[in-house]
Amino acid sequence: MKPLRHPCILATGAALGLAFSLPAAAGDSPAALTPTASPGTQALEIQLPKPLFVGTPKNIKSTNLEKPLPGKRPLYQVPAGTTLLSAGRKVSSSDQAPIIGSLELLTDKDKEGGDGSIVELSPGKQYVQIDLGKPAQLAAIVVWHYHQDARVYRDVVVQVAEDADFISGVVTVFNNDDDNSSGLGAGKDKEFIETYEGKLIDGKGAKGRYVRLYSNGNTSNDANHYIEAEVYGKALE
Ligand SMILES: [Ca+2]
Ligand SMILES: [Ca+2]
């Protein structure tokens, strides 16, 4: 009898759970994942898309990979009064003519993983930039590059600045380019596997009007993708 060549085509949570996190299974205890809120804070509410992983995980090569969480991301505490600042805001990019999709997809609140929800930028180091319209103090940035399969986007760097050219008041809040191949400085953050939960990045209270997110290809191909980028914080004006 011939062995099955693709025993995981009908992948189950058990089959996938070895390599990366999946949506909470019945029996998960949200209470156990919820840190105690302190006065003046609130849990960040993030609208999540439908999970899409349907295949087996790819062989991901990374020497700097964060260990995937065993379940859903714990609730994240942010300063009270924090709101979503980026919805509908203008997006620019180092690639003003994306290969697929348009830059508006970054802030249209659609985070579903299907092809129609994804903008594809040219290969190599590229950035997208969100204009919040006015200065703000940032609590968190959540980015969905892609979640049709498990992969890692390279050299993810997130910066905040006062001006659109990133000359004044530039603060780097995330950088996992550990070998400085993108030339923005070597970062100490870890690479991460993309999931439907997106990647939550601490805004560290950085102040600015513009948020820029860099990447440089991914472990499946050399293109750069975005589904949505959300910026949470408080307007300063
Ligand atoms: Ca979107
Ligand atoms: Ca690098």
PDB file of C-alpha atoms and ligand atoms in Angstrom:
ATOM      1  CA  MET A   1       0.000   0.000   0.000  1.00  0.00           C
ATOM      2  CA  LYS A   2       1.346   3.442  -0.950  1.00  0.00           C
ATOM      3  CA  PRO A   3       1.881   5.865   1.918  1.00  0.00           C
ATOM      4  CA  LEU A   4      -0.134   9.068   1.808  1.00  0.00           C
ATOM      5  CA  ARG A   5       2.022  11.767   0.275  1.00  0.00           C
ATOM      6  CA  HIS A   6       0.262  14.658   1.953  1.00  0.00           C
ATOM      7  CA  PRO A   7      -1.092  13.489   5.261  1.00  0.00           C
ATOM      8  CA  CYS A   8      -1.611  17.074   6.416  1.00  0.00           C
ATOM      9  CA  ILE A   9      -3.712  18.392   3.544  1.00  0.00           C
ATOM     10  CA  LEU A  10      -6.658  18.317   5.898  1.00  0.00           C
ATOM     11  CA  ALA A  11      -4.556  19.904   8.572  1.00  0.00           C
ATOM     12  CA  THR A  12      -5.893  19.834  12.055  1.00  0.00           C
ATOM     13  CA  GLY A  13      -5.075  22.149  14.903  1.00  0.00           C
ATOM     14  CA  ALA A  14      -2.967  19.392  16.391  1.00  0.00           C
ATOM     15  CA  ALA A  15      -0.949  19.041  13.209  1.00  0.00           C
ATOM     16  CA  LEU A  16      -0.326  22.756  12.900  1.00  0.00           C
ATOM     17  CA  GLY A  17      -0.010  23.556  16.562  1.00  0.00           C
ATOM     18  CA  LEU A  18       3.500  22.156  16.680  1.00  0.00           C
ATOM     19  CA  ALA A  19       4.920  25.025  14.743  1.00  0.00           C
ATOM     20  CA  PHE A  20       2.881  28.116  15.396  1.00  0.00           C
ATOM     21  CA  SER A  21      -0.092  29.417  17.274  1.00  0.00           C
ATOM     22  CA  LEU A  22      -3.653  28.866  16.235  1.00  0.00           C
ATOM     23  CA  PRO A  23      -6.939  30.414  17.272  1.00  0.00           C
ATOM     24  CA  ALA A  24      -8.011  29.481  20.744  1.00  0.00           C
ATOM     25  CA  ALA A  25      -9.434  26.024  21.001  1.00  0.00           C
ATOM     26  CA  ALA A  26     -12.407  25.253  23.151  1.00  0.00           C
ATOM     27  CA  GLY A  27     -11.279  25.057  26.729  1.00  0.00           C
ATOM     28  CA  ASP A  28      -8.756  27.873  26.555  1.00  0.00           C
ATOM     29  CA  SER A  29      -9.110  30.110  29.529  1.00  0.00           C
ATOM     30  CA  PRO A  30      -9.048  33.794  28.553  1.00  0.00           C
ATOM     31  CA  ALA A  31      -8.795  34.699  32.214  1.00  0.00           C
ATOM     32  CA  ALA A  32      -5.459  32.932  32.468  1.00  0.00           C
ATOM     33  CA  LEU A  33      -4.079  35.016  29.621  1.00  0.00           C
ATOM     34  CA  THR A  34      -5.287  38.365  30.897  1.00  0.00           C
ATOM     35  CA  PRO A  35      -2.782  40.373  32.864  1.00  0.00           C
ATOM     36  CA  THR A  36      -4.142  42.439  35.683  1.00  0.00           C
ATOM     37  CA  ALA A  37      -5.065  45.917  34.520  1.00  0.00           C
ATOM     38  CA  SER A  38      -3.545  48.750  36.484  1.00  0.00           C
ATOM     39  CA  PRO A  39      -5.283  52.081  37.105  1.00  0.00           C
ATOM     40  CA  GLY A  40      -5.193  54.408  34.100  1.00  0.00           C
ATOM     41  CA  THR A  41      -4.954  51.587  31.592  1.00  0.00           C
ATOM     42  CA  GLN A  42      -7.330  49.687  29.373  1.00  0.00           C
ATOM     43  CA  ALA A  43      -7.069  46.510  27.333  1.00  0.00           C
ATOM     44  CA  LEU A  44      -6.383  47.216  23.670  1.00  0.00           C
ATOM     45  CA  GLU A  45      -9.306  45.974  21.591  1.00  0.00           C
ATOM     46  CA  ILE A  46      -8.182  44.697  18.208  1.00  0.00           C
ATOM     47  CA  GLN A  47     -10.643  43.486  15.584  1.00  0.00           C
ATOM     48  CA  LEU A  48      -9.203  40.275  14.172  1.00  0.00           C
ATOM     49  CA  PRO A  49      -9.785  38.703  10.747  1.00  0.00           C
ATOM     50  CA  LYS A  50     -10.640  35.079  10.113  1.00  0.00           C
ATOM     51  CA  PRO A  51      -7.672  32.696  10.524  1.00  0.00           C
ATOM     52  CA  LEU A  52      -6.585  31.302   7.166  1.00  0.00           C
ATOM     53  CA  PHE A  53      -3.850  28.763   7.693  1.00  0.00           C
ATOM     54  CA  VAL A  54      -4.861  25.688   5.727  1.00  0.00           C
ATOM     55  CA  GLY A  55      -1.539  24.092   4.790  1.00  0.00           C
ATOM     56  CA  THR A  56       1.476  22.733   6.526  1.00  0.00           C
ATOM     57  CA  PRO A  57       4.029  25.245   7.842  1.00  0.00           C
ATOM     58  CA  LYS A  58       6.867  26.041   5.508  1.00  0.00           C
ATOM     59  CA  ASN A  59      10.433  25.385   6.486  1.00  0.00           C
ATOM     60  CA  ILE A  60      11.256  28.776   7.950  1.00  0.00           C
ATOM     61  CA  LYS A  61      14.924  29.660   8.222  1.00  0.00           C
ATOM     62  CA  SER A  62      15.687  32.256  10.866  1.00  0.00           C
ATOM     63  CA  THR A  63      18.406  32.446  13.468  1.00  0.00           C
ATOM     64  CA  ASN A  64      16.564  35.215  15.299  1.00  0.00           C
ATOM     65  CA  LEU A  65      13.012  33.885  15.541  1.00  0.00           C
ATOM     66  CA  GLU A  66      10.687  34.640  18.421  1.00  0.00           C
ATOM     67  CA  LYS A  67       9.082  31.532  19.858  1.00  0.00           C
ATOM     68  CA  PRO A  68       5.453  31.456  18.710  1.00  0.00           C
ATOM     69  CA  LEU A  69       2.874  31.749  21.479  1.00  0.00           C
ATOM     70  CA  PRO A  70       1.081  28.511  22.369  1.00  0.00           C
ATOM     71  CA  GLY A  71      -2.344  30.175  22.149  1.00  0.00           C
ATOM     72  CA  LYS A  72      -3.918  33.518  21.485  1.00  0.00           C
ATOM     73  CA  ARG A  73      -2.010  36.702  22.237  1.00  0.00           C
ATOM     74  CA  PRO A  74      -2.685  37.924  25.765  1.00  0.00           C
ATOM     75  CA  LEU A  75      -4.648  41.117  26.130  1.00  0.00           C
ATOM     76  CA  TYR A  76      -2.387  44.165  25.933  1.00  0.00           C
ATOM     77  CA  GLN A  77      -2.727  47.065  28.327  1.00  0.00           C
ATOM     78  CA  VAL A  78      -2.495  50.608  26.971  1.00  0.00           C
ATOM     79  CA  PRO A  79      -3.093  54.024  28.544  1.00  0.00           C
ATOM     80  CA  ALA A  80      -6.770  54.797  29.132  1.00  0.00           C
ATOM     81  CA  GLY A  81      -8.196  56.862  26.288  1.00  0.00           C
ATOM     82  CA  THR A  82      -6.099  55.160  23.620  1.00  0.00           C
ATOM     83  CA  THR A  83      -7.905  54.950  20.276  1.00  0.00           C
ATOM     84  CA  LEU A  84      -7.245  53.770  16.732  1.00  0.00           C
ATOM     85  CA  LEU A  85      -5.667  56.751  14.956  1.00  0.00           C
ATOM     86  CA  SER A  86      -4.774  55.293  11.561  1.00  0.00           C
ATOM     87  CA  ALA A  87      -8.128  54.244  10.064  1.00  0.00           C
ATOM     88  CA  GLY A  88      -8.652  55.893   6.685  1.00  0.00           C
ATOM     89  CA  ARG A  89      -5.413  57.864   6.963  1.00  0.00           C
ATOM     90  CA  LYS A  90      -3.234  58.570   3.965  1.00  0.00           C
ATOM     91  CA  VAL A  91      -0.510  56.059   3.148  1.00  0.00           C
ATOM     92  CA  SER A  92       2.606  56.694   1.098  1.00  0.00           C
ATOM     93  CA  SER A  93       5.459  54.349   0.271  1.00  0.00           C
ATOM     94  CA  SER A  94       8.933  53.956  -1.149  1.00  0.00           C
ATOM     95  CA  ASP A  95       7.052  52.090  -3.906  1.00  0.00           C
ATOM     96  CA  GLN A  96       4.323  54.466  -5.073  1.00  0.00           C
ATOM     97  CA  ALA A  97       3.134  52.044  -7.768  1.00  0.00           C
ATOM     98  CA  PRO A  98       2.527  48.715  -6.015  1.00  0.00           C
ATOM     99  CA  ILE A  99       2.700  45.544  -8.085  1.00  0.00           C
ATOM    100  CA  ILE A 100      -0.654  44.348  -6.732  1.00  0.00           C
ATOM    101  CA  GLY A 101      -3.317  46.304  -4.875  1.00  0.00           C
ATOM    102  CA  SER A 102      -3.138  49.869  -3.638  1.00  0.00           C
ATOM    103  CA  LEU A 103      -1.726  51.662  -0.623  1.00  0.00           C
ATOM    104  CA  GLU A 104      -5.197  52.560   0.676  1.00  0.00           C
ATOM    105  CA  LEU A 105      -5.570  48.907   1.661  1.00  0.00           C
ATOM    106  CA  LEU A 106      -3.188  49.600   4.550  1.00  0.00           C
ATOM    107  CA  THR A 107      -5.721  51.672   6.486  1.00  0.00           C
ATOM    108  CA  ASP A 108      -9.125  50.458   5.231  1.00  0.00           C
ATOM    109  CA  LYS A 109      -9.714  48.258   8.339  1.00  0.00           C
ATOM    110  CA  ASP A 110      -9.976  45.116   6.179  1.00  0.00           C
ATOM    111  CA  LYS A 111      -7.569  42.535   7.585  1.00  0.00           C
ATOM    112  CA  GLU A 112      -8.837  39.450   5.826  1.00  0.00           C
ATOM    113  CA  GLY A 113      -6.078  37.385   4.305  1.00  0.00           C
ATOM    114  CA  GLY A 114      -7.433  36.890   0.782  1.00  0.00           C
ATOM    115  CA  ASP A 115      -5.560  38.119  -2.260  1.00  0.00           C
ATOM    116  CA  GLY A 116      -7.889  41.094  -2.773  1.00  0.00           C
ATOM    117  CA  SER A 117      -6.946  42.513   0.626  1.00  0.00           C
ATOM    118  CA  ILE A 118      -3.184  42.516   0.063  1.00  0.00           C
ATOM    119  CA  VAL A 119      -0.913  45.153  -1.405  1.00  0.00           C
ATOM    120  CA  GLU A 120       2.350  43.849  -2.859  1.00  0.00           C
ATOM    121  CA  LEU A 121       5.361  46.162  -3.057  1.00  0.00           C
ATOM    122  CA  SER A 122       8.488  45.627  -5.120  1.00  0.00           C
ATOM    123  CA  PRO A 123      11.274  43.358  -3.835  1.00  0.00           C
ATOM    124  CA  GLY A 124      14.077  44.681  -1.668  1.00  0.00           C
ATOM    125  CA  LYS A 125      13.937  47.200   1.152  1.00  0.00           C
ATOM    126  CA  GLN A 126      10.636  49.075   1.003  1.00  0.00           C
ATOM    127  CA  TYR A 127       8.571  51.087   3.422  1.00  0.00           C
ATOM    128  CA  VAL A 128       5.022  52.203   3.899  1.00  0.00           C
ATOM    129  CA  GLN A 129       4.228  55.380   5.793  1.00  0.00           C
ATOM    130  CA  ILE A 130       1.042  56.450   7.526  1.00  0.00           C
ATOM    131  CA  ASP A 131       0.208  60.113   8.098  1.00  0.00           C
ATOM    132  CA  LEU A 132      -1.874  60.296  11.279  1.00  0.00           C
ATOM    133  CA  GLY A 133      -2.955  63.824  10.340  1.00  0.00           C
ATOM    134  CA  LYS A 134      -1.671  65.334  13.585  1.00  0.00           C
ATOM    135  CA  PRO A 135       0.915  64.566  16.247  1.00  0.00           C
ATOM    136  CA  ALA A 136       0.098  61.758  18.624  1.00  0.00           C
ATOM    137  CA  GLN A 137       1.606  59.748  21.443  1.00  0.00           C
ATOM    138  CA  LEU A 138       1.673  56.116  20.416  1.00  0.00           C
ATOM    139  CA  ALA A 139       0.658  53.140  22.520  1.00  0.00           C
ATOM    140  CA  ALA A 140       0.850  50.343  19.944  1.00  0.00           C
ATOM    141  CA  ILE A 141       1.253  49.518  16.288  1.00  0.00           C
ATOM    142  CA  VAL A 142      -0.277  46.328  14.905  1.00  0.00           C
ATOM    143  CA  VAL A 143       0.755  45.127  11.460  1.00  0.00           C
ATOM    144  CA  TRP A 144      -0.612  42.365   9.244  1.00  0.00           C
ATOM    145  CA  HIS A 145       1.792  41.656   6.406  1.00  0.00           C
ATOM    146  CA  TYR A 146       0.256  38.406   5.229  1.00  0.00           C
ATOM    147  CA  HIS A 147      -1.525  35.473   6.829  1.00  0.00           C
ATOM    148  CA  GLN A 148      -2.296  32.908   4.163  1.00  0.00           C
ATOM    149  CA  ASP A 149       0.601  30.797   5.392  1.00  0.00           C
ATOM    150  CA  ALA A 150       3.317  30.895   8.011  1.00  0.00           C
ATOM    151  CA  ARG A 151       6.221  33.073   6.987  1.00  0.00           C
ATOM    152  CA  VAL A 152       8.631  35.670   8.308  1.00  0.00           C
ATOM    153  CA  TYR A 153       9.130  39.136   6.815  1.00  0.00           C
ATOM    154  CA  ARG A 154      12.724  40.288   6.947  1.00  0.00           C
ATOM    155  CA  ASP A 155      14.220  43.401   8.499  1.00  0.00           C
ATOM    156  CA  VAL A 156      11.052  44.793   9.997  1.00  0.00           C
ATOM    157  CA  VAL A 157      11.762  48.286  11.309  1.00  0.00           C
ATOM    158  CA  VAL A 158       9.087  50.653  12.641  1.00  0.00           C
ATOM    159  CA  GLN A 159       9.845  54.331  13.143  1.00  0.00           C
ATOM    160  CA  VAL A 160       7.887  57.373  14.276  1.00  0.00           C
ATOM    161  CA  ALA A 161       8.742  60.951  13.239  1.00  0.00           C
ATOM    162  CA  GLU A 162       7.453  64.501  13.412  1.00  0.00           C
ATOM    163  CA  ASP A 163       7.934  65.104   9.683  1.00  0.00           C
ATOM    164  CA  ALA A 164       7.105  63.160   6.529  1.00  0.00           C
ATOM    165  CA  ASP A 165      10.768  62.937   5.494  1.00  0.00           C
ATOM    166  CA  PHE A 166      11.841  61.342   8.769  1.00  0.00           C
ATOM    167  CA  ILE A 167      14.427  63.952   9.624  1.00  0.00           C
ATOM    168  CA  SER A 168      13.010  65.394  12.835  1.00  0.00           C
ATOM    169  CA  GLY A 169      12.335  63.540  16.080  1.00  0.00           C
ATOM    170  CA  VAL A 170      12.777  60.062  14.621  1.00  0.00           C
ATOM    171  CA  VAL A 171      12.178  57.273  17.130  1.00  0.00           C
ATOM    172  CA  THR A 172      12.654  53.600  16.293  1.00  0.00           C
ATOM    173  CA  VAL A 173      10.128  51.518  18.227  1.00  0.00           C
ATOM    174  CA  PHE A 174      10.886  48.144  16.614  1.00  0.00           C
ATOM    175  CA  ASN A 175      13.853  46.756  14.686  1.00  0.00           C
ATOM    176  CA  ASN A 176      14.606  43.093  14.030  1.00  0.00           C
ATOM    177  CA  ASP A 177      17.300  43.729  11.406  1.00  0.00           C
ATOM    178  CA  ASP A 178      19.963  42.187  13.610  1.00  0.00           C
ATOM    179  CA  ASP A 179      22.752  42.447  11.011  1.00  0.00           C
ATOM    180  CA  ASN A 180      21.897  45.989   9.883  1.00  0.00           C
ATOM    181  CA  SER A 181      21.474  44.842   6.276  1.00  0.00           C
ATOM    182  CA  SER A 182      18.850  47.581   5.791  1.00  0.00           C
ATOM    183  CA  GLY A 183      21.243  50.262   7.046  1.00  0.00           C
ATOM    184  CA  LEU A 184      18.913  51.675   9.714  1.00  0.00           C
ATOM    185  CA  GLY A 185      21.023  50.363  12.571  1.00  0.00           C
ATOM    186  CA  ALA A 186      21.216  46.869  14.046  1.00  0.00           C
ATOM    187  CA  GLY A 187      18.057  45.969  15.956  1.00  0.00           C
ATOM    188  CA  LYS A 188      17.580  43.774  18.986  1.00  0.00           C
ATOM    189  CA  ASP A 189      13.999  42.641  18.335  1.00  0.00           C
ATOM    190  CA  LYS A 190      13.120  39.144  17.152  1.00  0.00           C
ATOM    191  CA  GLU A 191      11.775  37.967  13.830  1.00  0.00           C
ATOM    192  CA  PHE A 192       8.213  36.644  14.034  1.00  0.00           C
ATOM    193  CA  ILE A 193       5.875  34.329  12.173  1.00  0.00           C
ATOM    194  CA  GLU A 194       2.927  36.087  10.577  1.00  0.00           C
ATOM    195  CA  THR A 195      -0.527  35.068  11.820  1.00  0.00           C
ATOM    196  CA  TYR A 196      -4.119  36.360  11.629  1.00  0.00           C
ATOM    197  CA  GLU A 197      -3.485  38.146  14.948  1.00  0.00           C
ATOM    198  CA  GLY A 198      -0.982  40.486  13.319  1.00  0.00           C
ATOM    199  CA  LYS A 199       2.177  41.621  15.089  1.00  0.00           C
ATOM    200  CA  LEU A 200       1.649  43.903  18.047  1.00  0.00           C
ATOM    201  CA  ILE A 201       4.489  46.370  18.530  1.00  0.00           C
ATOM    202  CA  ASP A 202       4.854  48.530  21.625  1.00  0.00           C
ATOM    203  CA  GLY A 203       4.533  52.202  20.679  1.00  0.00           C
ATOM    204  CA  LYS A 204       6.704  53.050  23.707  1.00  0.00           C
ATOM    205  CA  GLY A 205       4.952  56.392  24.105  1.00  0.00           C
ATOM    206  CA  ALA A 206       6.801  57.740  21.074  1.00  0.00           C
ATOM    207  CA  LYS A 207       5.487  61.071  19.782  1.00  0.00           C
ATOM    208  CA  GLY A 208       5.034  61.950  16.142  1.00  0.00           C
ATOM    209  CA  ARG A 209       2.641  62.365  13.250  1.00  0.00           C
ATOM    210  CA  TYR A 210       4.139  59.841  10.820  1.00  0.00           C
ATOM    211  CA  VAL A 211       4.703  56.100  11.227  1.00  0.00           C
ATOM    212  CA  ARG A 212       6.964  54.252   8.824  1.00  0.00           C
ATOM    213  CA  LEU A 213       7.228  50.464   8.521  1.00  0.00           C
ATOM    214  CA  TYR A 214      10.100  48.843   6.643  1.00  0.00           C
ATOM    215  CA  SER A 215      10.520  45.302   5.404  1.00  0.00           C
ATOM    216  CA  ASN A 216      12.829  43.514   3.005  1.00  0.00           C
ATOM    217  CA  GLY A 217      11.206  40.448   1.466  1.00  0.00           C
ATOM    218  CA  ASN A 218      10.142  37.348   3.343  1.00  0.00           C
ATOM    219  CA  THR A 219      10.957  33.693   3.802  1.00  0.00           C
ATOM    220  CA  SER A 220       8.637  32.599   0.964  1.00  0.00           C
ATOM    221  CA  ASN A 221       9.686  35.149  -1.686  1.00  0.00           C
ATOM    222  CA  ASP A 222      11.424  38.510  -2.009  1.00  0.00           C
ATOM    223  CA  ALA A 223       8.274  40.633  -2.187  1.00  0.00           C
ATOM    224  CA  ASN A 224       6.858  42.907   0.522  1.00  0.00           C
ATOM    225  CA  HIS A 225       3.190  42.632   1.492  1.00  0.00           C
ATOM    226  CA  TYR A 226       0.741  44.485   3.690  1.00  0.00           C
ATOM    227  CA  ILE A 227      -2.873  43.852   4.592  1.00  0.00           C
ATOM    228  CA  GLU A 228      -3.277  46.463   7.312  1.00  0.00           C
ATOM    229  CA  ALA A 229      -1.276  48.580   9.700  1.00  0.00           C
ATOM    230  CA  GLU A 230      -2.949  50.039  12.753  1.00  0.00           C
ATOM    231  CA  VAL A 231      -1.616  52.781  14.962  1.00  0.00           C
ATOM    232  CA  TYR A 232      -3.108  53.237  18.418  1.00  0.00           C
ATOM    233  CA  GLY A 233      -2.475  56.161  20.701  1.00  0.00           C
ATOM    234  CA  LYS A 234      -3.729  59.558  21.777  1.00  0.00           C
ATOM    235  CA  ALA A 235      -3.778  62.676  19.639  1.00  0.00           C
ATOM    236  CA  LEU A 236      -1.683  65.476  21.158  1.00  0.00           C
ATOM    237  CA  GLU A 237      -3.601  68.365  19.579  1.00  0.00           C
TER     238      GLU A 237
HETATM  239 CA    CA B   1      -6.551  46.486   4.853  1.00  0.00          CA
HETATM  240 CA    CA B   2      18.895  41.804   8.131  1.00  0.00          CA
END
